[in-house]
Coordinates of C-alpha atoms in Angstrom, one line a residue:
X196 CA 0.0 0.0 0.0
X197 CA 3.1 2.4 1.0
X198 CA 4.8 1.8 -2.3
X199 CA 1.2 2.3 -4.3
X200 CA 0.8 5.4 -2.1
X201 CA 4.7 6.7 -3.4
X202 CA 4.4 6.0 -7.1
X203 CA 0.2 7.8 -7.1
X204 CA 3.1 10.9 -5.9
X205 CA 5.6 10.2 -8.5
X206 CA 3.3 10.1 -11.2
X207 CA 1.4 13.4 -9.7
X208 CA 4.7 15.2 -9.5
X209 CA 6.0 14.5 -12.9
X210 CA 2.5 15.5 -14.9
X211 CA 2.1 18.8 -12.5
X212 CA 6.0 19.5 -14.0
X213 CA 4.8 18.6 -17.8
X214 CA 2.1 20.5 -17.2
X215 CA 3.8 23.7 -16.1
X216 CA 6.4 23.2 -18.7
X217 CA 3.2 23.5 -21.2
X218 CA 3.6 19.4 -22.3
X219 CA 0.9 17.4 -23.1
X220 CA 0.0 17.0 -19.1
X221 CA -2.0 20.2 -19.8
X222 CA -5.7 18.5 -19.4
X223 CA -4.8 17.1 -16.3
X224 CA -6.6 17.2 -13.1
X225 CA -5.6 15.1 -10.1
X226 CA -8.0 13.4 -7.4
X227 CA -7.3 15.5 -4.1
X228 CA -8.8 13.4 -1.6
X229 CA -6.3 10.2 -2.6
X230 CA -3.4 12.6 -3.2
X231 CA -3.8 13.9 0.6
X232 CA -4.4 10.3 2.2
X233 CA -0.7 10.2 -0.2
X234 CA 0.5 12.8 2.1
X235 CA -0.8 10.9 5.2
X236 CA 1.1 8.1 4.6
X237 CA 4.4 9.0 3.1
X238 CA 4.5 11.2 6.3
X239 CA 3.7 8.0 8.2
X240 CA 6.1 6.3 6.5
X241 CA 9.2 9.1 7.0
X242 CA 8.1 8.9 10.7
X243 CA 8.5 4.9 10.5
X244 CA 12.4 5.4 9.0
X245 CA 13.0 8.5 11.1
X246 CA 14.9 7.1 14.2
X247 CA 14.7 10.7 15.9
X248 CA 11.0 10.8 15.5
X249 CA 8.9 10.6 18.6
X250 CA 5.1 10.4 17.8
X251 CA 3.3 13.5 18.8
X252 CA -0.1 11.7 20.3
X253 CA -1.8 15.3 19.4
X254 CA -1.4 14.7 15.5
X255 CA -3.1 11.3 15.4
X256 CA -2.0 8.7 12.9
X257 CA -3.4 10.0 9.5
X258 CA -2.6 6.8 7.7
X259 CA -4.7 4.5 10.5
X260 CA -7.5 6.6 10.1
X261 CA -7.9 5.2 6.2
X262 CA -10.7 3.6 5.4
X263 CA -11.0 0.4 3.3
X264 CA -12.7 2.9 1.0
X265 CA -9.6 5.3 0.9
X266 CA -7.1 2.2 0.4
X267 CA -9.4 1.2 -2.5
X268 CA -9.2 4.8 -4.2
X269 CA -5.7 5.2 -3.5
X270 CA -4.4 1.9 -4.7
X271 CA -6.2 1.9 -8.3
X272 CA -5.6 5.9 -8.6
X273 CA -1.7 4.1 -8.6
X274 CA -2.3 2.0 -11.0
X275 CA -3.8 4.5 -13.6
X276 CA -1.8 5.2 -16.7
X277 CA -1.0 8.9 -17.9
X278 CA -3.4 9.0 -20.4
X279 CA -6.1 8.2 -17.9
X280 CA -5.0 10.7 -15.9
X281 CA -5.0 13.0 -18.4
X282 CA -8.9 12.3 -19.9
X283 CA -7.4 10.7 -22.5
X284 CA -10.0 8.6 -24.5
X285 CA -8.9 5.1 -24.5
X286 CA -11.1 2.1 -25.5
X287 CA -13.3 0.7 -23.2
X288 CA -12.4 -2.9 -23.9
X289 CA -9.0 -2.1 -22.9
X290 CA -9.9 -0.8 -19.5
X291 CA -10.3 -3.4 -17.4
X292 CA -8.8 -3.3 -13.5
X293 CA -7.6 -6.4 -12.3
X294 CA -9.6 -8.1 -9.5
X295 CA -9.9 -10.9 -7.7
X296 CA -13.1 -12.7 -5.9
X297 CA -13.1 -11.8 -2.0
X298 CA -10.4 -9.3 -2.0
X299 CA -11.0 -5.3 -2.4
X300 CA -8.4 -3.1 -4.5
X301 CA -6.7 -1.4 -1.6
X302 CA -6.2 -4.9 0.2
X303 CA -9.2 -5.9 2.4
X304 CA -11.7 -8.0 2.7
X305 CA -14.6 -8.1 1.0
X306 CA -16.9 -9.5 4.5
X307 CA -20.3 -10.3 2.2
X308 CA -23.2 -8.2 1.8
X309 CA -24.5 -5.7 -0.8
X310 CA -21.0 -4.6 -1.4
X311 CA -19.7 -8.1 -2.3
X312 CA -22.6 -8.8 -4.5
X313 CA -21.7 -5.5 -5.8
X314 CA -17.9 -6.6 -6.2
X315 CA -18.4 -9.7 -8.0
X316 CA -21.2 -8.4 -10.5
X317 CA -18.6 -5.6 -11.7
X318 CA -15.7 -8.0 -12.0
X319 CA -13.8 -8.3 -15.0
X320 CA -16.1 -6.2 -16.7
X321 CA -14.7 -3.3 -18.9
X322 CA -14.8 0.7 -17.4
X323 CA -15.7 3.5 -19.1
X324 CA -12.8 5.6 -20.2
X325 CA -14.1 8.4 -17.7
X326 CA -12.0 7.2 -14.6
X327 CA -13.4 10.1 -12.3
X328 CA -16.9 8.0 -12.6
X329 CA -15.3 4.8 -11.6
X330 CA -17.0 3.7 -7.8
X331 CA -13.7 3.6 -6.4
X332 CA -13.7 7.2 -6.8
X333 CA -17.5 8.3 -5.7
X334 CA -18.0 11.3 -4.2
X335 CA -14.0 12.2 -4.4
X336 CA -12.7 15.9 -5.7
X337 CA -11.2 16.3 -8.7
X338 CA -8.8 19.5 -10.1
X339 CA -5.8 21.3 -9.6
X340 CA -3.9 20.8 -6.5
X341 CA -2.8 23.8 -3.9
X342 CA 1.0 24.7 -4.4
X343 CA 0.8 23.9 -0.7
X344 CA 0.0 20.0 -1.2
X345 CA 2.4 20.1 -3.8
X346 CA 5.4 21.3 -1.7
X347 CA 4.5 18.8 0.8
X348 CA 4.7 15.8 -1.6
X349 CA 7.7 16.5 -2.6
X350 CA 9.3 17.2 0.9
X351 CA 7.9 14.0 2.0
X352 CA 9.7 11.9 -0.8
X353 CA 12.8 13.6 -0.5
X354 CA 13.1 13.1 2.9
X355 CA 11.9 9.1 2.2
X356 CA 14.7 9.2 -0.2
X357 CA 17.1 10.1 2.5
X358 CA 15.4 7.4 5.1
X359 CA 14.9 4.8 3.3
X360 CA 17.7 2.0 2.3
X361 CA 15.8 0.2 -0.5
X362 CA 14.5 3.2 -1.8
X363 CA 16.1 2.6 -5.5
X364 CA 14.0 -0.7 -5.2
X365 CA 10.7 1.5 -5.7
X366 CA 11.2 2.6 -9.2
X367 CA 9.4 6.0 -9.1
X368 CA 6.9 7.1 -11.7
X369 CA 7.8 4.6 -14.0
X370 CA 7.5 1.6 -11.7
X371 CA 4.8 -1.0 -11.2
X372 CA 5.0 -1.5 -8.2
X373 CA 5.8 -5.5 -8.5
X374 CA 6.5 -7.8 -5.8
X375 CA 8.1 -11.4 -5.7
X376 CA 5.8 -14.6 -3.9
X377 CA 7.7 -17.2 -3.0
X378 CA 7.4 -20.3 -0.6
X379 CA 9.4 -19.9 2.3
X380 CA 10.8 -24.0 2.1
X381 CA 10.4 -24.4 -1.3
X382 CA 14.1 -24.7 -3.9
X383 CA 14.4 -24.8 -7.5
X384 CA 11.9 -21.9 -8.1
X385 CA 9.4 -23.6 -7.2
X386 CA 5.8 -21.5 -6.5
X387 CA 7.9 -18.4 -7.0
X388 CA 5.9 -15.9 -8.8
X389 CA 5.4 -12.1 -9.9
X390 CA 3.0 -10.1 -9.0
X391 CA 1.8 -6.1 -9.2
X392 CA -1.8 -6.5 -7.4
X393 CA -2.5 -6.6 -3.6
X394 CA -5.5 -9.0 -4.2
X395 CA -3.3 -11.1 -6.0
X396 CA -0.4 -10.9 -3.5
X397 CA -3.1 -11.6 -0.7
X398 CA -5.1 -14.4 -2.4
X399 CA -1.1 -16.2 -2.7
X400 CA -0.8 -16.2 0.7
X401 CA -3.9 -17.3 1.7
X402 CA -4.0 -19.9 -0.8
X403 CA -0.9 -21.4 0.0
X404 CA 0.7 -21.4 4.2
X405 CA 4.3 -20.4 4.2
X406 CA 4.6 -17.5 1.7
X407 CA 8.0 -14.8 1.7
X408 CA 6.5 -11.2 -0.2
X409 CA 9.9 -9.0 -1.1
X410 CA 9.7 -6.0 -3.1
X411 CA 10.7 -6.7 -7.1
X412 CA 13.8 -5.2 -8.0
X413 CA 12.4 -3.9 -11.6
X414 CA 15.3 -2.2 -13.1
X415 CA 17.9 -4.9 -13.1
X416 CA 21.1 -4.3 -14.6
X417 CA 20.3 -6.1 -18.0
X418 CA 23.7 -8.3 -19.9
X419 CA 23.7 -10.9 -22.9
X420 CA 20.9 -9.8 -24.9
X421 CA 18.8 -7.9 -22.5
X422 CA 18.5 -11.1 -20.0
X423 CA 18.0 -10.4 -16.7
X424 CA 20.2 -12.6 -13.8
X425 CA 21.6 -13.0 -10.8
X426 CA 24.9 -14.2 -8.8
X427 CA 25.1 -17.2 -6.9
X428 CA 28.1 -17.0 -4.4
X429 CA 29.3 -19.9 -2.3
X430 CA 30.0 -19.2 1.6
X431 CA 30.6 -21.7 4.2
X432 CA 30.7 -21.7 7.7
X433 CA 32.7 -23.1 10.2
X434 CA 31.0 -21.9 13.2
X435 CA 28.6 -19.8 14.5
X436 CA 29.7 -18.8 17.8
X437 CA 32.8 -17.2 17.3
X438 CA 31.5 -16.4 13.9
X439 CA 33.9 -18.1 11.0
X440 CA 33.1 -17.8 7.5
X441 CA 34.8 -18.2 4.1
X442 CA 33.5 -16.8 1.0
X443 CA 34.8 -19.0 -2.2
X444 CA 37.0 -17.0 -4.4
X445 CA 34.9 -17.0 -7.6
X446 CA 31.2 -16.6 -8.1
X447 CA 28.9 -17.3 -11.7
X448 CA 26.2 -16.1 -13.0
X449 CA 22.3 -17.3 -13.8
X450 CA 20.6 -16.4 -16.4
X451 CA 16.9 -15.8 -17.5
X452 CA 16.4 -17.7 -21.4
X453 CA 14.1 -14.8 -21.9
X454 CA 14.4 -10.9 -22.5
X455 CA 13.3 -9.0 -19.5
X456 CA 10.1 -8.0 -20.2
X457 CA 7.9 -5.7 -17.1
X458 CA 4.8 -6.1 -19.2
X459 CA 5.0 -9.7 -19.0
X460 CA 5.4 -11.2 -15.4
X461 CA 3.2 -14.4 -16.7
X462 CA 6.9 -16.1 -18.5
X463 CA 8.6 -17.0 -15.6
X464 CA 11.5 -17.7 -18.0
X465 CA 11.7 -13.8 -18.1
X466 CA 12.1 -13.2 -14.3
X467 CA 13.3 -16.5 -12.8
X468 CA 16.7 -17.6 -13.1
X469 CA 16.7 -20.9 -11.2
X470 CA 18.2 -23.2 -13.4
X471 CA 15.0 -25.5 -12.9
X472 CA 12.6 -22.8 -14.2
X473 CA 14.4 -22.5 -17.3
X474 CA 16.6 -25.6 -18.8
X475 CA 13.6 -26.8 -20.5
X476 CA 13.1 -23.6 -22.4
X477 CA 14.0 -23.1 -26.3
X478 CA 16.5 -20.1 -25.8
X479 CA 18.8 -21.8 -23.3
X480 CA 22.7 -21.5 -23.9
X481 CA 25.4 -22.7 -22.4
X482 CA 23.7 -24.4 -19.5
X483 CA 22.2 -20.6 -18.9
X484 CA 25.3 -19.7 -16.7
X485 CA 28.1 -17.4 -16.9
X486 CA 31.3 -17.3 -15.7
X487 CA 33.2 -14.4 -13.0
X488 CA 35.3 -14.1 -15.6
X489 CA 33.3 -13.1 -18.9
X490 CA 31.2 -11.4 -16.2
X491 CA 34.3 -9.0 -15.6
X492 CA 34.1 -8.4 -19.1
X493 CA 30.8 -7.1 -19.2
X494 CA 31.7 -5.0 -16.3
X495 CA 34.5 -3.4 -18.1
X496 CA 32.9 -2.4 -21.0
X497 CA 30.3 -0.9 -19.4
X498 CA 32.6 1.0 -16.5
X499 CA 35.9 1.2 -18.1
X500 CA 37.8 -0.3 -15.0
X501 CA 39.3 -3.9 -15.4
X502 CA 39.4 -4.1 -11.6
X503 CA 35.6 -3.2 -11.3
X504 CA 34.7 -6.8 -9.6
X505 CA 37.2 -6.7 -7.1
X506 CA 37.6 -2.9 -6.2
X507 CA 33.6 -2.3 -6.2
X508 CA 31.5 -5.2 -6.6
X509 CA 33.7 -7.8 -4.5
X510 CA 33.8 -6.0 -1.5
X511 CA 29.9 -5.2 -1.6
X512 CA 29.3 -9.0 -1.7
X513 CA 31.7 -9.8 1.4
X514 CA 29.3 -6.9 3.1
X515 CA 26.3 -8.4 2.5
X516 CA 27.3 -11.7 3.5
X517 CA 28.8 -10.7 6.7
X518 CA 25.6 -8.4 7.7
X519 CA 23.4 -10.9 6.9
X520 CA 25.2 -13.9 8.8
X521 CA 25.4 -11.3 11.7
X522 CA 22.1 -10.3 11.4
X523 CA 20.6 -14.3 11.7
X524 CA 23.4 -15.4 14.6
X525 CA 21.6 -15.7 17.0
X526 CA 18.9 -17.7 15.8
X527 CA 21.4 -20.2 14.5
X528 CA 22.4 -23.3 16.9
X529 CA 25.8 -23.4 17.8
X530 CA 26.8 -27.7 16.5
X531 CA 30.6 -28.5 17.3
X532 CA 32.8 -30.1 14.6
X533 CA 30.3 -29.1 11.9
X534 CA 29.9 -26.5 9.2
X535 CA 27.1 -25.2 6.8
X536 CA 27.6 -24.1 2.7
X537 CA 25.2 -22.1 1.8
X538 CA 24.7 -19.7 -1.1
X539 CA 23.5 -16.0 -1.6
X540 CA 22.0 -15.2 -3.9
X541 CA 22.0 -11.5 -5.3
X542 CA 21.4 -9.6 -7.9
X543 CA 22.7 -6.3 -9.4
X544 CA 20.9 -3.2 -10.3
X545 CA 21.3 -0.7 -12.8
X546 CA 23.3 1.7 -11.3
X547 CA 25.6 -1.2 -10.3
X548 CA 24.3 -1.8 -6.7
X549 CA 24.1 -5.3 -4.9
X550 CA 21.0 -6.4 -3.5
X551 CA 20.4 -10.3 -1.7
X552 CA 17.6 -12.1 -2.8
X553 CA 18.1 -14.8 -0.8
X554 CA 20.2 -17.3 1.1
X555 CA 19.9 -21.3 0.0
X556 CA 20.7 -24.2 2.4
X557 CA 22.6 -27.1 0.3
X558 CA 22.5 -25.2 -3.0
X559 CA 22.2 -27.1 -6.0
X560 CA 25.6 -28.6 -7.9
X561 CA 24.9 -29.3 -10.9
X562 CA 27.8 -29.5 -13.6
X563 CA 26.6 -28.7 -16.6
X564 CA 29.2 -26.5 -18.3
X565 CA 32.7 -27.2 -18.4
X566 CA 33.8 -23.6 -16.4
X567 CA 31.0 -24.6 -14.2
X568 CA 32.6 -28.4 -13.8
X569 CA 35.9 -27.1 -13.0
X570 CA 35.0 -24.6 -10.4
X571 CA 32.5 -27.2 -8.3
X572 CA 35.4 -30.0 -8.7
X573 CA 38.0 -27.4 -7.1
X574 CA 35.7 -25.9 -4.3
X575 CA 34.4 -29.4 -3.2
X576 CA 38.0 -30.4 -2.8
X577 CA 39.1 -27.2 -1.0
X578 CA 35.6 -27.6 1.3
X579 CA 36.4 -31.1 2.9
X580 CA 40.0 -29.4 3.3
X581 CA 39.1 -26.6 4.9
X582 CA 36.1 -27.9 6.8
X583 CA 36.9 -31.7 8.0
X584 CA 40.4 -31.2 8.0
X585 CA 41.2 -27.9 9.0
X586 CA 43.5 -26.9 6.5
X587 CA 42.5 -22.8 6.1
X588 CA 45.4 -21.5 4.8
X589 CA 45.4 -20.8 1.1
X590 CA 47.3 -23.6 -1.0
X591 CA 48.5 -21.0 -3.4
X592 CA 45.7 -22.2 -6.3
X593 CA 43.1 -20.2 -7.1
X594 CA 39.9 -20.3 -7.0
X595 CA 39.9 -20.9 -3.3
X596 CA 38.0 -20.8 -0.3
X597 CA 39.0 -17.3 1.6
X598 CA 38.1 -16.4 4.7
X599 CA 36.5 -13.4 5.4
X600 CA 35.3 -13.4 9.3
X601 CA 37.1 -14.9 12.2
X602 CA 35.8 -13.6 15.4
X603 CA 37.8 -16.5 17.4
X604 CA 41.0 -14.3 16.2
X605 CA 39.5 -11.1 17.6

């Protein structure tokens, strides 16, 4: 709803700038109400983030005070294009909101009654063009906004920008606003799907126990083709209290066989890179894996620094690792004389940022390209040295296992 709430202000900002700059935003007029119950909760959401903030109990809590009825409007007002916006005339046929039985727009439940019936008569029927006379929007004001409201749209996602970590996650005007479903036990991709509507999000996790919802990172940094992927990096560790980790000296890539495509989050072959999803599909090459080294390459070309990986990228990756395993310590049992691989996933955005996806217990093995082959021969071998015999110290071969935490040596 908070992300819905940021991009209805995105959008609202950039067509109140085209339309001072005399663009074709001209004919637009905004919806006040939902744009202030946007103020309401971005300022909700700053508090949230703001460590120094101490809730005044005089101001209330604007964004509790929404009704299911405000979430509705706000939430589809998100989802309108700019032509809609704008009173552009579309055809009716292709106006049709996405909805799902038992589940409002906005997120809540639909409890029976007149306004179910209601619900379900209208659903999957065509709109009229006219969004202003669509019932999520009954009774609400439409025009120009007060510089005032304005002004205080724009502090309030400037100062998100500065709060919030994953802001680049949110995608601004020109996101969608698309999370990621996913079992919480499940490997292999399985039951892992896309998704840009609350009802949709909500009726996944009701339908199946166990769900994980993370925000979609929709502008990927896009390689070989326009394919979107990710990095699978090996870490082990010895122990968990003192923490003692290695990270394996070289990492490889998974790939997507299709290109990246927003407008189509059905193809899982688009957005998926487990190799399970996609080594039955008609575009796969080379066992739909890349290597560190071709990666490195890439990285290169599109930076101009040969040492990009290791003076930039590498040290990101040892970061995440180590937060993460920090971060989870102390939910993890402490086992003498044994050890856990595991491997991160994580992905890399367009402006060359690191994100984790997630972290697999006993990722998968599989030799299927001859780089690939090498590299899983070599760190199996250096694993039951390292692990069951003890031998840390490098052996002066690369790749290698390196460690990269040792809080018995602190």
């Amino acid at each position: 709803r908070r992300s819905a709430a940021l991009r209805a202000a995105a959008a609202h900002l950039h067509l109140e700038r085209r339309a001072a700059e005399g663009f074709s935003a001209q004919k637009y007029a905004c919806n006040l109400d939902v744009l202030q119950h946007v103020r309401l909760v971005l300022r909700r959401w700053c508090w949230d983030l703001d460590a120094a903030h101490l809730d005044d109990e005089a101001a209330g809590d604007g964004e509790a005070a929404l009704s299911e009825d405000a979430w509705d409007a706000l939430v589809t007002y998100s989802d309108l294009t700019q032509a809609q916006l704008c009173g552009d005339t579309i055809e009716e046929d292709l106006v049709r909101p996405p909805r799902r039985r038992h589940y409002r727009p906005g997120g809540g439940a639909l409890d029976g009654g007149a306004r179910a019936a209601e619900w379900h008569e209208g659903q999957g029927e065509a709109r009229p063009s006219d969004v202003r006379s669509w019932p999520e929007f009954a009774g609400q004001r439409w025009g120009r906004p007060a510089s005032r409201l304005n002004e205080a749209l724009e502090g309030a996602m400037a100062q998100l920008e500065a709060l919030f970590p994953q802001w680049p996650l949110q995608g601004g005007r020109v996101g969608r606003n698309i999370w990621i479903v996913k079992p919480g036990t499940n490997s292999k991709g399985s039951g892992v799907e896309c998704v840009n509507s609350l009802p949709d999000m909500l009726h996944s996790g009701d339908a199946m126990p166990n769900r994980l919802a993370q925000k979609y990172i929709e502008r990927p940094l896009l390689l070989f083709s326009g394919r979107k992927f990710d990095i699978r990096q090996w870490i082990l560790v010895r122990s968990v209290a003192p923490l003692r980790v290695f990270m394996f000296s070289e990492c490889y890539l998974r790939l997507c066989n299709g290109a990246y495509d927003l407008g189509d989050l059905r193809d899982r072959e688009k957005h998926i890179s487990n190799w399970q999803v996609n080594r039955h599909g008609r575009n796969v090459v080379d066992g739909a894996v890349v290597s560190l080294q071709d990666f490195q390459g890439e990285l290169h070309d599109l930076t101009g620094n040969a040492e990009y990986w290791d003076q930039e990228m590498r040290p990101q990756v040892q970061s995440i690792v180590l937060q993460t395993l920090r971060a989870a310590q102390g939910q993890l049992v402490p086992r003498a004389n044994s050890f856990e691989l595991y491997g991160f996933d994580l992905m890399v955005d367009e402006q060359l940022r690191l994100w984790l996806l997630e972290v697999n217990l006993s990722p998968g093995c599989d030799c299927r390209t001859p780089f690939l082959d090498r590299m899983l021969e070599r760190m199996s071998k250096r694993l039951v040295e390292v692990a069951v015999l003890g031998e840390e110290a490098p052996d002066g071969v690369l790749p290698d296992w390196v460690k990269i935490c040792d809080d018995a040596a602190d």
